[in-house]
Coordinates of C-alpha atoms in Angstrom, one line a residue:
M24 CA 65.5 -75.6 -191.7
T25 CA 62.9 -73.1 -193.0
R26 CA 63.5 -69.3 -193.1
S27 CA 60.8 -68.7 -190.5
A28 CA 62.3 -71.3 -188.2
S29 CA 65.8 -69.8 -188.6
R30 CA 64.4 -66.4 -187.6
A31 CA 62.5 -67.6 -184.5
R32 CA 62.9 -65.3 -181.6
P33 CA 64.8 -66.5 -178.6
S34 CA 62.9 -67.1 -175.4
P35 CA 63.0 -63.9 -173.2
S36 CA 65.4 -63.9 -170.3
P37 CA 63.9 -64.0 -166.8
D38 CA 64.8 -60.4 -166.3
R39 CA 62.8 -59.3 -169.3
R40 CA 59.7 -61.2 -168.5
R41 CA 56.6 -59.1 -167.8
R42 CA 56.3 -58.4 -164.1
P43 CA 52.9 -58.0 -162.5
P44 CA 52.0 -54.3 -162.0
R45 CA 52.7 -52.9 -158.6
P46 CA 49.6 -52.1 -156.5
R47 CA 49.0 -48.4 -156.3
R48 CA 49.5 -46.9 -153.0
R49 CA 46.2 -45.6 -151.7
V50 CA 46.3 -41.9 -150.8
D51 CA 45.2 -41.3 -147.2
A52 CA 42.3 -38.9 -147.7
I53 CA 41.5 -38.2 -144.1
P54 CA 44.3 -35.6 -143.4
F55 CA 43.1 -33.7 -146.5
I56 CA 39.5 -33.9 -145.5
L57 CA 40.3 -32.8 -141.9
G58 CA 42.3 -29.9 -143.1
A59 CA 39.6 -28.8 -145.5
L60 CA 37.1 -29.1 -142.7
L61 CA 39.1 -27.0 -140.3
I62 CA 39.6 -24.3 -142.9
A63 CA 35.8 -24.4 -143.7
T64 CA 34.8 -24.1 -140.1
L65 CA 37.2 -21.2 -139.5
V66 CA 35.9 -19.4 -142.6
L67 CA 32.3 -19.9 -141.5
R68 CA 33.2 -18.4 -138.1
L69 CA 34.9 -15.4 -139.7
W70 CA 32.2 -14.7 -142.3
G71 CA 30.2 -11.8 -140.9
I72 CA 32.6 -11.2 -138.0
K73 CA 32.0 -7.5 -138.0
Q74 CA 28.2 -7.8 -137.5
G75 CA 26.7 -4.8 -135.6
L76 CA 30.0 -2.9 -135.2
P77 CA 31.0 -0.3 -134.2
Y78 CA 28.3 -0.7 -131.6
I79 CA 27.9 -3.8 -129.5
Y80 CA 24.3 -5.0 -129.2
N81 CA 24.9 -8.2 -127.2
V82 CA 24.7 -7.1 -123.5
D83 CA 27.3 -9.7 -122.3
E84 CA 29.7 -8.9 -125.0
E85 CA 29.4 -5.2 -124.5
S86 CA 29.9 -5.3 -120.7
H87 CA 32.0 -8.3 -119.7
F88 CA 35.1 -9.7 -121.4
V89 CA 36.6 -7.0 -123.7
P90 CA 36.0 -4.2 -121.2
K91 CA 37.6 -6.3 -118.5
A92 CA 40.6 -7.0 -120.7
I93 CA 41.0 -3.3 -121.3
T94 CA 40.8 -2.4 -117.6
F95 CA 43.7 -4.7 -116.9
F96 CA 46.0 -2.2 -118.7
S97 CA 45.2 0.6 -116.3
H98 CA 44.5 -1.3 -113.1
S99 CA 45.7 -4.5 -111.5
L100 CA 44.9 -7.9 -112.9
N101 CA 42.3 -8.4 -110.2
P102 CA 39.0 -8.3 -112.2
H103 CA 37.1 -7.6 -109.0
Y104 CA 34.3 -9.4 -110.8
F105 CA 33.7 -13.2 -110.8
L106 CA 30.2 -13.4 -112.2
N107 CA 32.2 -14.9 -115.1
P108 CA 35.7 -16.3 -114.7
P109 CA 38.4 -14.1 -116.2
A110 CA 40.5 -16.6 -118.3
Y111 CA 39.2 -15.3 -121.6
S112 CA 39.7 -11.7 -120.6
Y113 CA 43.3 -12.5 -119.7
V114 CA 43.9 -14.1 -123.1
L115 CA 42.4 -11.0 -124.8
N116 CA 44.6 -8.7 -122.6
I117 CA 47.7 -10.6 -123.9
V118 CA 46.5 -10.6 -127.5
F119 CA 45.7 -6.9 -127.4
E120 CA 49.2 -6.1 -126.1
L121 CA 50.7 -8.1 -129.0
W122 CA 48.4 -6.8 -131.7
F123 CA 48.2 -3.1 -130.8
G124 CA 51.7 -2.8 -129.4
G125 CA 51.1 -1.5 -125.9
R126 CA 48.8 0.0 -123.4
D127 CA 48.4 3.5 -125.0
A128 CA 47.7 2.1 -128.5
V129 CA 45.1 -0.3 -127.1
M130 CA 43.3 2.5 -125.2
R131 CA 43.3 4.8 -128.2
A132 CA 41.9 2.0 -130.4
Y133 CA 39.2 1.2 -127.8
T134 CA 38.2 4.8 -127.5
S135 CA 38.3 5.9 -131.2
N136 CA 37.9 2.6 -133.1
P137 CA 36.2 -0.1 -131.0
T138 CA 35.5 -2.0 -134.3
E139 CA 39.2 -3.1 -134.5
V140 CA 39.3 -4.1 -130.8
F141 CA 36.2 -6.2 -131.0
V142 CA 37.1 -7.8 -134.3
V143 CA 40.4 -9.0 -132.8
A144 CA 38.5 -10.4 -129.8
R145 CA 36.0 -12.2 -131.9
V146 CA 38.7 -13.6 -134.1
V147 CA 40.3 -15.1 -131.0
A148 CA 37.0 -16.8 -130.1
A149 CA 36.7 -18.1 -133.7
V150 CA 40.3 -19.5 -133.7
L151 CA 39.7 -21.2 -130.3
G152 CA 36.5 -22.6 -131.6
T153 CA 38.4 -24.1 -134.6
I154 CA 41.0 -25.6 -132.2
A155 CA 38.2 -27.2 -130.3
V156 CA 37.1 -28.9 -133.6
W157 CA 40.6 -30.3 -134.1
L158 CA 40.8 -31.6 -130.5
T159 CA 37.4 -33.2 -131.0
Y160 CA 38.8 -35.1 -134.0
L161 CA 41.7 -36.3 -131.9
T162 CA 39.4 -37.4 -129.1
G163 CA 37.1 -39.4 -131.4
K164 CA 40.1 -40.9 -133.1
R165 CA 41.6 -42.0 -129.8
L166 CA 38.3 -43.5 -128.5
F167 CA 36.9 -45.1 -131.7
G168 CA 39.2 -44.6 -134.6
R169 CA 39.9 -42.1 -137.3
G170 CA 36.5 -42.5 -139.0
V171 CA 34.6 -41.5 -135.8
G172 CA 37.0 -38.7 -135.1
L173 CA 36.5 -37.2 -138.5
M174 CA 32.7 -37.5 -138.4
A175 CA 32.6 -36.0 -134.8
S176 CA 34.7 -33.1 -135.9
A177 CA 32.4 -32.5 -138.8
I178 CA 29.2 -32.7 -136.7
F179 CA 30.7 -30.4 -134.0
G180 CA 32.6 -28.1 -136.3
L181 CA 29.5 -27.3 -138.5
A182 CA 27.0 -27.1 -135.7
F183 CA 25.0 -23.9 -135.7
L184 CA 25.4 -22.7 -132.1
P185 CA 29.2 -22.9 -131.9
I186 CA 29.6 -21.1 -135.2
F187 CA 27.2 -18.3 -134.4
Y188 CA 28.7 -17.6 -131.1
S189 CA 32.2 -17.6 -132.7
H190 CA 31.1 -14.2 -134.1
L191 CA 30.9 -12.6 -130.6
A192 CA 33.6 -11.9 -128.0
L193 CA 32.0 -14.1 -125.4
N194 CA 33.5 -16.9 -123.3
D195 CA 31.2 -19.7 -124.5
V196 CA 33.1 -20.7 -127.6
P197 CA 36.6 -20.2 -126.1
T198 CA 35.6 -22.7 -123.4
L199 CA 35.1 -25.4 -125.9
A200 CA 38.8 -25.6 -126.6
P201 CA 39.8 -26.7 -123.1
V202 CA 36.7 -28.8 -122.8
A203 CA 37.9 -30.8 -125.9
L204 CA 41.4 -30.9 -124.5
S205 CA 40.1 -32.5 -121.3
L206 CA 38.2 -35.0 -123.4
Y207 CA 41.3 -35.9 -125.3
G208 CA 43.2 -36.5 -122.1
I209 CA 40.3 -38.5 -120.7
A210 CA 40.3 -40.7 -123.8
G211 CA 44.0 -41.4 -123.1
V212 CA 43.1 -42.3 -119.5
L213 CA 40.7 -44.9 -120.9
K214 CA 43.0 -46.2 -123.5
R215 CA 46.4 -46.1 -121.8
G216 CA 46.0 -44.7 -118.3
R217 CA 49.4 -43.0 -118.3
L218 CA 50.3 -40.2 -116.0
S219 CA 50.6 -37.8 -118.9
D220 CA 46.9 -38.5 -119.9
Y221 CA 45.7 -37.6 -116.4
L222 CA 47.7 -34.4 -116.6
I223 CA 46.4 -33.4 -119.9
A224 CA 42.8 -34.1 -118.8
G225 CA 43.5 -32.1 -115.6
V226 CA 44.8 -29.1 -117.5
G227 CA 41.8 -29.1 -119.8
V228 CA 39.3 -29.3 -116.9
G229 CA 41.0 -26.5 -115.0
L230 CA 41.2 -24.2 -118.0
A231 CA 37.6 -24.9 -119.0
A232 CA 36.3 -24.0 -115.6
A233 CA 38.5 -20.9 -115.5
T234 CA 36.9 -19.8 -118.8
K235 CA 33.3 -20.7 -117.9
Y236 CA 32.4 -22.4 -114.7
T237 CA 30.1 -25.0 -116.4
G238 CA 33.0 -26.1 -118.6
G239 CA 34.2 -28.1 -115.6
I240 CA 31.5 -30.7 -116.4
T241 CA 34.2 -32.9 -117.9
M242 CA 35.6 -33.4 -114.4
L243 CA 32.8 -36.0 -114.1
C244 CA 34.1 -37.8 -117.2
L245 CA 37.6 -37.9 -115.7
L246 CA 36.5 -39.3 -112.4
V247 CA 34.5 -42.1 -114.1
A248 CA 37.4 -42.8 -116.5
A249 CA 39.7 -43.2 -113.5
I250 CA 37.3 -45.5 -111.7
C251 CA 37.0 -47.6 -114.9
N252 CA 40.8 -47.6 -115.2
A253 CA 41.2 -48.7 -111.6
V254 CA 39.6 -52.1 -112.4
G255 CA 42.4 -52.9 -114.8
S256 CA 45.8 -54.3 -114.2
E257 CA 47.3 -50.8 -113.4
H258 CA 44.8 -50.1 -110.6
R259 CA 47.6 -49.6 -108.0
H260 CA 48.8 -46.5 -110.0
V261 CA 45.3 -44.9 -110.5
P262 CA 44.9 -43.1 -107.1
R263 CA 48.2 -41.2 -107.3
R264 CA 47.7 -40.5 -111.1
L265 CA 44.2 -39.2 -110.4
L266 CA 45.4 -37.0 -107.6
A267 CA 48.1 -35.6 -109.9
G268 CA 45.4 -34.9 -112.5
L269 CA 43.2 -33.2 -110.0
A270 CA 46.1 -31.2 -108.6
V271 CA 46.9 -30.0 -112.1
A272 CA 43.3 -29.1 -112.7
L273 CA 43.3 -26.9 -109.6
A274 CA 46.7 -25.4 -110.6
A275 CA 45.4 -24.7 -114.2
F276 CA 42.3 -23.1 -112.7
L277 CA 44.2 -20.8 -110.4
L278 CA 46.8 -20.0 -113.1
A279 CA 44.0 -18.7 -115.3
N280 CA 42.0 -17.3 -112.4
P281 CA 44.6 -16.4 -109.7
Y282 CA 42.4 -14.0 -107.8
A283 CA 39.9 -16.8 -107.1
L284 CA 42.5 -17.5 -104.3
L285 CA 44.1 -14.1 -103.8
D286 CA 40.7 -12.3 -103.5
F287 CA 38.7 -15.3 -102.3
S288 CA 35.9 -13.4 -100.7
S289 CA 35.1 -11.6 -104.0
F290 CA 35.4 -14.9 -105.8
I291 CA 32.8 -16.5 -103.5
Q292 CA 30.5 -13.5 -103.8
G293 CA 30.7 -13.6 -107.6
V294 CA 29.9 -17.4 -107.7
R295 CA 26.9 -16.8 -105.4
Q296 CA 25.7 -13.9 -107.5
Q297 CA 25.9 -16.1 -110.7
A298 CA 23.9 -18.8 -108.9
S299 CA 21.3 -16.3 -107.7
E300 CA 20.9 -14.7 -111.2
T301 CA 20.4 -18.1 -112.8
D302 CA 17.6 -18.7 -110.3
A303 CA 15.8 -15.5 -111.3
A304 CA 13.7 -15.8 -114.5
K305 CA 13.9 -13.1 -117.1
L306 CA 10.8 -11.4 -118.4
G307 CA 10.0 -13.0 -121.7
S308 CA 11.5 -16.4 -120.9
S309 CA 10.0 -19.4 -122.6
P310 CA 7.2 -20.9 -120.5
V311 CA 8.5 -24.4 -121.1
G312 CA 10.8 -25.9 -118.5
G313 CA 14.6 -25.7 -118.7
I314 CA 15.1 -29.4 -119.5
D315 CA 12.6 -29.3 -122.3
Y316 CA 14.2 -26.2 -123.6
Y317 CA 17.7 -27.7 -123.7
L318 CA 16.4 -30.9 -125.4
W319 CA 14.7 -28.6 -128.0
T320 CA 18.0 -26.7 -128.4
F321 CA 19.8 -29.9 -129.4
T322 CA 17.5 -30.2 -132.4
W323 CA 18.7 -26.9 -134.0
G324 CA 21.8 -26.0 -132.1
L325 CA 23.5 -29.3 -133.0
G326 CA 20.8 -30.6 -135.5
W327 CA 18.0 -33.1 -135.5
A328 CA 20.0 -35.9 -137.1
P329 CA 23.1 -35.5 -134.9
A330 CA 20.9 -35.3 -131.8
V331 CA 19.1 -38.5 -132.7
A332 CA 22.3 -40.2 -133.7
S333 CA 23.9 -39.3 -130.3
V334 CA 21.0 -41.1 -128.6
I335 CA 21.5 -44.1 -130.9
G336 CA 25.2 -44.1 -130.3
S337 CA 24.6 -44.2 -126.5
V338 CA 22.2 -47.2 -126.9
L339 CA 24.7 -49.0 -129.1
L340 CA 27.5 -48.6 -126.6
V341 CA 25.3 -50.1 -123.8
A342 CA 23.9 -52.9 -126.1
R343 CA 27.4 -53.9 -127.2
R344 CA 28.6 -53.9 -123.7
R345 CA 31.2 -51.2 -124.3
L346 CA 30.3 -50.1 -120.8
T347 CA 33.5 -48.3 -120.0
L348 CA 33.0 -45.9 -122.9
A349 CA 29.3 -45.7 -122.1
L350 CA 30.0 -44.8 -118.4
V351 CA 32.5 -42.1 -119.4
L352 CA 30.5 -40.4 -122.2
I353 CA 26.8 -40.8 -121.4
P354 CA 26.3 -39.6 -117.8
A355 CA 28.0 -36.1 -118.1
P356 CA 25.5 -34.7 -120.7
I357 CA 22.5 -36.1 -118.8
V358 CA 23.8 -34.6 -115.5
F359 CA 24.5 -31.3 -117.2
I360 CA 21.1 -31.0 -118.8
I361 CA 19.3 -31.8 -115.5
F362 CA 21.4 -29.4 -113.5
M363 CA 21.2 -26.6 -116.0
G364 CA 17.5 -27.3 -116.7
E365 CA 16.6 -26.9 -113.0
Q366 CA 17.6 -23.2 -113.2
E367 CA 15.1 -20.5 -113.9
R368 CA 17.2 -19.0 -116.7
Y369 CA 18.2 -21.0 -119.7
F370 CA 19.8 -20.0 -123.0
G371 CA 20.8 -22.3 -125.9
R372 CA 24.5 -21.2 -125.7
W373 CA 24.7 -22.6 -122.1
L374 CA 24.4 -26.1 -123.5
M375 CA 27.5 -26.0 -125.7
P376 CA 30.0 -27.5 -123.2
V377 CA 28.5 -31.0 -123.8
F378 CA 28.4 -30.6 -127.6
P379 CA 31.8 -32.3 -128.2
I380 CA 30.5 -35.4 -126.2
A381 CA 27.2 -35.5 -128.1
A382 CA 29.1 -35.1 -131.4
I383 CA 31.4 -38.1 -130.6
L384 CA 28.4 -40.3 -129.6
A385 CA 26.6 -39.3 -132.9
A386 CA 29.7 -40.0 -134.9
Y387 CA 30.0 -43.5 -133.4
A388 CA 26.4 -44.3 -134.5
A389 CA 27.1 -42.7 -137.9
V390 CA 30.2 -44.9 -138.6
E391 CA 28.3 -48.0 -137.5
L392 CA 25.5 -47.0 -140.0
I393 CA 28.1 -46.6 -142.7
K394 CA 29.5 -50.1 -142.0
F395 CA 26.0 -51.6 -142.1
I396 CA 25.1 -49.9 -145.4
S397 CA 28.4 -51.1 -147.0
R398 CA 27.8 -54.7 -145.9
A399 CA 24.1 -55.0 -146.4
R400 CA 23.7 -53.0 -149.7
A401 CA 27.2 -53.7 -151.2
V402 CA 27.9 -50.0 -151.4
R403 CA 31.4 -48.7 -151.4
P404 CA 32.3 -47.3 -148.0
E405 CA 33.1 -43.9 -149.5
F406 CA 29.7 -43.5 -151.0
A407 CA 28.0 -44.7 -147.8
A408 CA 30.0 -42.2 -145.8
A409 CA 29.1 -39.4 -148.1
L410 CA 25.4 -40.3 -147.9
V411 CA 25.5 -40.4 -144.1
A412 CA 27.5 -37.2 -143.9
V413 CA 24.9 -35.4 -146.0
L414 CA 22.1 -36.7 -143.8
L415 CA 23.9 -35.6 -140.6
L416 CA 25.2 -32.2 -141.8
A417 CA 22.6 -30.8 -144.2
Q418 CA 20.5 -29.0 -141.6
S419 CA 23.5 -27.4 -139.9
V420 CA 25.3 -26.4 -143.1
T421 CA 22.1 -24.8 -144.5
A422 CA 21.5 -22.9 -141.3
V423 CA 25.1 -21.7 -140.9
V424 CA 25.4 -20.5 -144.5
H425 CA 22.1 -18.7 -144.3
N426 CA 23.0 -17.2 -140.9
D427 CA 26.4 -16.0 -142.1
E428 CA 24.7 -14.3 -145.1
V429 CA 22.4 -12.5 -142.6
L430 CA 25.3 -11.5 -140.4
S431 CA 27.2 -10.0 -143.3
R432 CA 24.5 -7.4 -143.9
P433 CA 23.8 -4.2 -142.1
D434 CA 22.1 -4.5 -138.7
T435 CA 18.6 -3.0 -138.5
I436 CA 19.7 -1.0 -135.4
N437 CA 22.6 0.6 -137.3
T438 CA 20.3 1.3 -140.2
T439 CA 17.8 3.0 -137.8
R440 CA 20.5 5.1 -136.3
A441 CA 21.7 6.2 -139.7
W442 CA 18.1 7.3 -140.5
M443 CA 17.9 9.1 -137.2
V444 CA 21.1 11.0 -137.9
N445 CA 19.5 12.4 -141.1
H446 CA 16.0 13.1 -139.7
I447 CA 16.1 13.7 -136.0
P448 CA 17.8 17.0 -135.0
A449 CA 20.9 17.0 -132.8
A450 CA 20.2 17.5 -129.1
A451 CA 16.6 16.2 -129.5
K452 CA 15.2 14.3 -126.6
I453 CA 14.5 10.6 -127.4
V454 CA 13.2 7.5 -125.7
V455 CA 15.1 4.5 -126.9
E456 CA 14.4 1.1 -125.4
P457 CA 17.3 -0.7 -123.6
M458 CA 18.3 -2.6 -126.7
V459 CA 21.4 -0.5 -127.4
P460 CA 24.7 0.3 -125.5
A461 CA 25.1 3.6 -123.6
N462 CA 27.5 4.9 -126.3
W463 CA 24.9 4.5 -129.1
V464 CA 23.7 8.1 -128.7
Y465 CA 27.3 9.3 -129.4
D466 CA 29.1 9.6 -132.7
L467 CA 32.1 7.6 -131.9
D468 CA 34.4 9.6 -134.2
R469 CA 33.5 13.0 -132.7
S470 CA 31.9 14.9 -129.8
L471 CA 28.9 17.1 -130.7
P472 CA 28.7 20.5 -129.1
A473 CA 24.8 20.4 -129.2
T474 CA 24.7 18.7 -125.8
P475 CA 26.8 19.2 -122.6
S476 CA 28.1 15.7 -122.7
G477 CA 28.7 15.5 -126.4
E478 CA 25.8 13.2 -127.1
R479 CA 24.0 13.5 -130.5
W480 CA 20.6 13.0 -128.7
Q481 CA 19.5 13.2 -125.1
P482 CA 18.1 9.8 -124.1
F483 CA 15.4 9.2 -121.5
N484 CA 16.7 7.2 -118.6
T485 CA 15.0 3.9 -118.9
A486 CA 17.0 2.4 -116.1
I487 CA 14.9 4.0 -113.3
T488 CA 11.2 4.2 -112.6
N489 CA 9.0 5.9 -110.0
I490 CA 6.6 3.0 -109.6
D491 CA 6.9 -0.2 -107.7
T492 CA 6.4 -3.7 -109.1
D493 CA 2.6 -3.4 -108.7
Y494 CA 2.5 -0.1 -110.6
H495 CA 1.9 2.0 -107.4
A496 CA 3.6 5.4 -107.3
L497 CA 6.7 5.7 -105.2
P498 CA 7.1 8.6 -102.8
P499 CA 8.0 11.9 -104.6
Q500 CA 11.6 12.1 -105.8
T501 CA 12.0 8.4 -105.1
Y502 CA 13.1 6.0 -107.9
R503 CA 14.1 2.3 -108.2
T504 CA 16.5 0.7 -110.6
V505 CA 15.1 -1.4 -113.5
A506 CA 17.2 -4.0 -115.2
P507 CA 16.9 -4.1 -119.0
D508 CA 15.2 -7.5 -118.9
Q509 CA 12.5 -6.0 -116.6
Y510 CA 11.9 -2.9 -118.6
E511 CA 8.5 -4.0 -120.0
S512 CA 7.2 -4.3 -116.5
T513 CA 7.5 -0.5 -116.1
L514 CA 5.6 0.5 -119.3
R515 CA 2.0 1.9 -119.2
P516 CA 0.2 4.4 -121.4
P517 CA 0.5 7.4 -119.0
L518 CA 4.3 7.4 -119.8
L519 CA 3.5 8.9 -123.2
H520 CA 2.1 12.0 -121.5
L521 CA 5.3 12.2 -119.3
Y522 CA 7.4 12.0 -122.4
V523 CA 5.5 14.8 -124.2
A524 CA 5.4 17.0 -121.1
N525 CA 9.2 16.8 -120.8
G526 CA 10.0 17.2 -124.5
Y527 CA 10.8 13.6 -125.3
C528 CA 9.2 13.7 -128.8
W529 CA 10.8 10.6 -130.4
V530 CA 10.2 7.1 -129.3
I531 CA 12.2 4.1 -130.7
V532 CA 10.7 0.6 -130.0
S533 CA 11.9 -2.8 -131.1
S534 CA 10.7 -6.4 -131.2
L535 CA 13.6 -7.3 -129.0
Q536 CA 11.9 -5.5 -126.0
A537 CA 8.3 -5.3 -127.1
G538 CA 8.2 -9.0 -127.9
R539 CA 8.7 -9.9 -124.3
A540 CA 5.3 -8.4 -123.3
Y541 CA 3.5 -10.9 -125.5
V542 CA 5.2 -14.0 -124.1
K543 CA 3.0 -15.8 -121.5
P544 CA 2.4 -14.7 -118.9
R545 CA 1.8 -11.4 -120.8
V546 CA 2.3 -7.9 -119.6
P547 CA -1.0 -6.2 -120.2
K548 CA 0.0 -2.6 -119.4
A549 CA 3.0 -2.9 -121.7
I550 CA 0.8 -4.1 -124.5
A551 CA -1.6 -1.2 -123.8
Y552 CA 1.4 1.2 -123.9
Y553 CA 2.4 0.0 -127.4
A554 CA -1.2 0.2 -128.6
A555 CA -1.4 3.8 -127.4
L556 CA 1.9 4.6 -129.0
A557 CA 0.8 3.3 -132.3
K558 CA -2.5 5.2 -132.0
Y559 CA -1.2 8.6 -130.9
G560 CA 2.3 8.7 -132.3
T561 CA 3.2 9.2 -135.9
L562 CA 5.2 6.3 -137.4
M563 CA 8.2 8.0 -139.1
F564 CA 10.4 5.0 -139.8
H565 CA 10.1 1.2 -139.7
I566 CA 12.5 -1.6 -140.6
S567 CA 12.0 -5.3 -140.5
P568 CA 14.7 -8.0 -140.4
Y569 CA 12.5 -10.5 -142.2
S570 CA 12.3 -11.3 -145.9
P571 CA 9.4 -9.7 -147.8
G572 CA 6.2 -11.7 -147.1
A573 CA 7.8 -13.7 -144.3
S574 CA 6.0 -14.0 -140.9
A575 CA 7.6 -12.5 -137.8
V576 CA 9.5 -14.7 -135.4
P577 CA 7.9 -14.7 -131.9
F578 CA 10.2 -13.4 -129.2
N579 CA 12.7 -15.9 -127.9
F580 CA 15.9 -15.3 -126.1
D581 CA 17.7 -17.4 -128.7
W582 CA 16.0 -17.0 -132.0
S583 CA 15.5 -13.3 -131.5
I584 CA 19.3 -12.7 -131.3
D585 CA 20.9 -15.5 -133.3
Y586 CA 18.7 -15.3 -136.4
Y587 CA 18.4 -19.1 -136.9
P588 CA 14.9 -19.0 -138.5
R589 CA 14.9 -18.7 -142.3
Q590 CA 12.6 -15.7 -142.2
Y591 CA 15.6 -13.5 -141.3
R592 CA 17.2 -11.4 -144.0
L593 CA 19.0 -8.8 -141.9
P594 CA 20.5 -9.0 -138.4
G595 CA 18.8 -7.1 -135.6
P596 CA 15.2 -6.7 -134.4
E597 CA 12.1 -5.1 -136.0
I598 CA 12.3 -1.4 -135.2
S599 CA 9.8 1.5 -135.3
V600 CA 10.4 5.2 -134.8
Y601 CA 7.5 7.3 -133.6
Q602 CA 7.1 11.0 -133.3
L603 CA 4.9 12.4 -130.5
H604 CA 3.0 15.7 -130.6
G605 CA 1.6 18.2 -128.1
D606 CA 2.9 20.3 -125.2
K607 CA 6.6 20.5 -125.8
C608 CA 6.5 18.3 -128.9
P609 CA 5.1 20.5 -131.7
A610 CA 4.1 19.1 -135.0

């Protein structure tokens, strides 16, 4: 036997044989992506949250929800006001109590430091908006799977309009949380049909309607889902489960709006007033019809690609005979747009209650496109998903980041006021258009002795006029009230002589008011008034919100206040301060 043979290695034992490597456990990325998305959407909602403060330049924010929440501390919980439902104000009342530590602390803060009060209220709106994004994910996941849920939450969570209005203490964004909750319950009604699903859907519908009346649109989705559920094997249980869901919806509505029942006459009066106001057009409203306006709003408020994808998703559901899902998801947005579009007033933010539905339909189309690209082009699903996400979200993300940068800068109205403090004497008489709140003429941290009421300047009362709607003079000592949105209809060149004769030597005008005169049908006498002011007054100060060299944005009730166009560099309108001369206005 050779030496090499004698030293031959023994055959390895079975235990020492090489085993095949264990397959690596794939990390589930969706929870991490969803968490990052929710953090990003919250950050985008909080970036620029102090815009405009300490003064409130949005009329609805200044007069409705925060003030109502404050009055609950000194009066009963009856809002005596149902133009808007009070659920959001009740939430703010509770949050203020917890944050500030009691009635007296809240009242002191509201009087001396309104910035903190409104920041807290805006943060509540931002948090509720983020919760709505999470609930949209859960709804999409329950209806179509996690991929659709994640894409829907990204489309909805990064959409421009919900993020912009998360910066304001209004009820539009808070409504989206119960809207999304109702959709989650409705998805359960379709998939399982359990009593708990009907109850969740009912709670969402009731709370949504108690926060903003139009949030109750998902009631239509619930009814259709119940009908579709009734054709299944559990049809004998559907009537009582639906009745339970409707009863819970009513209970949730009354729990969040109890005086709708306890003060029923005021509630009905408020609802009727809301209906009558939406039937009255504002001066400067877009000349296009409401339906066209809302369809246009989809292209920037949600984004062109998501808007088109939602239509494609609807077509796919019908073409693939997924009729149950199609019947539940498609009719509600159509009915909503037609109903809202028939009103005389229309604003982009009023469209938001159907955004979660549109986002889910768009996400369904997007996931189907990802599958097609992966199969047809042999592209890994991750890369296909990234490509489709960029196509869907690029417009919204670009607009949102630009808008947050704008909101984080000083408002043009605040900058104008700072200039006036340094250049217009205390107690001077001024004419400022109704673009500012009543407390704008006060220094919030002190009371000036220069005027009897402590105002820094004495403002001209733009809320009354001595002419009728045809510019005919009213009887002596007779006046009529003028709403801010009708202010332009009272302007005419002779007003300048009235100002000078009574010592109102400073006139502050803005594109937020003047722009309305140039929207068709135009207001010729208002246009003549501004021309005369520019001719006879001395321009002392001017500030533009636009980037240097950028064109001005024509007046629009959305783009003049939400700063979507890329021309904006600062928040606020274009403002000019003129000084008048003659009579009681010496040079």
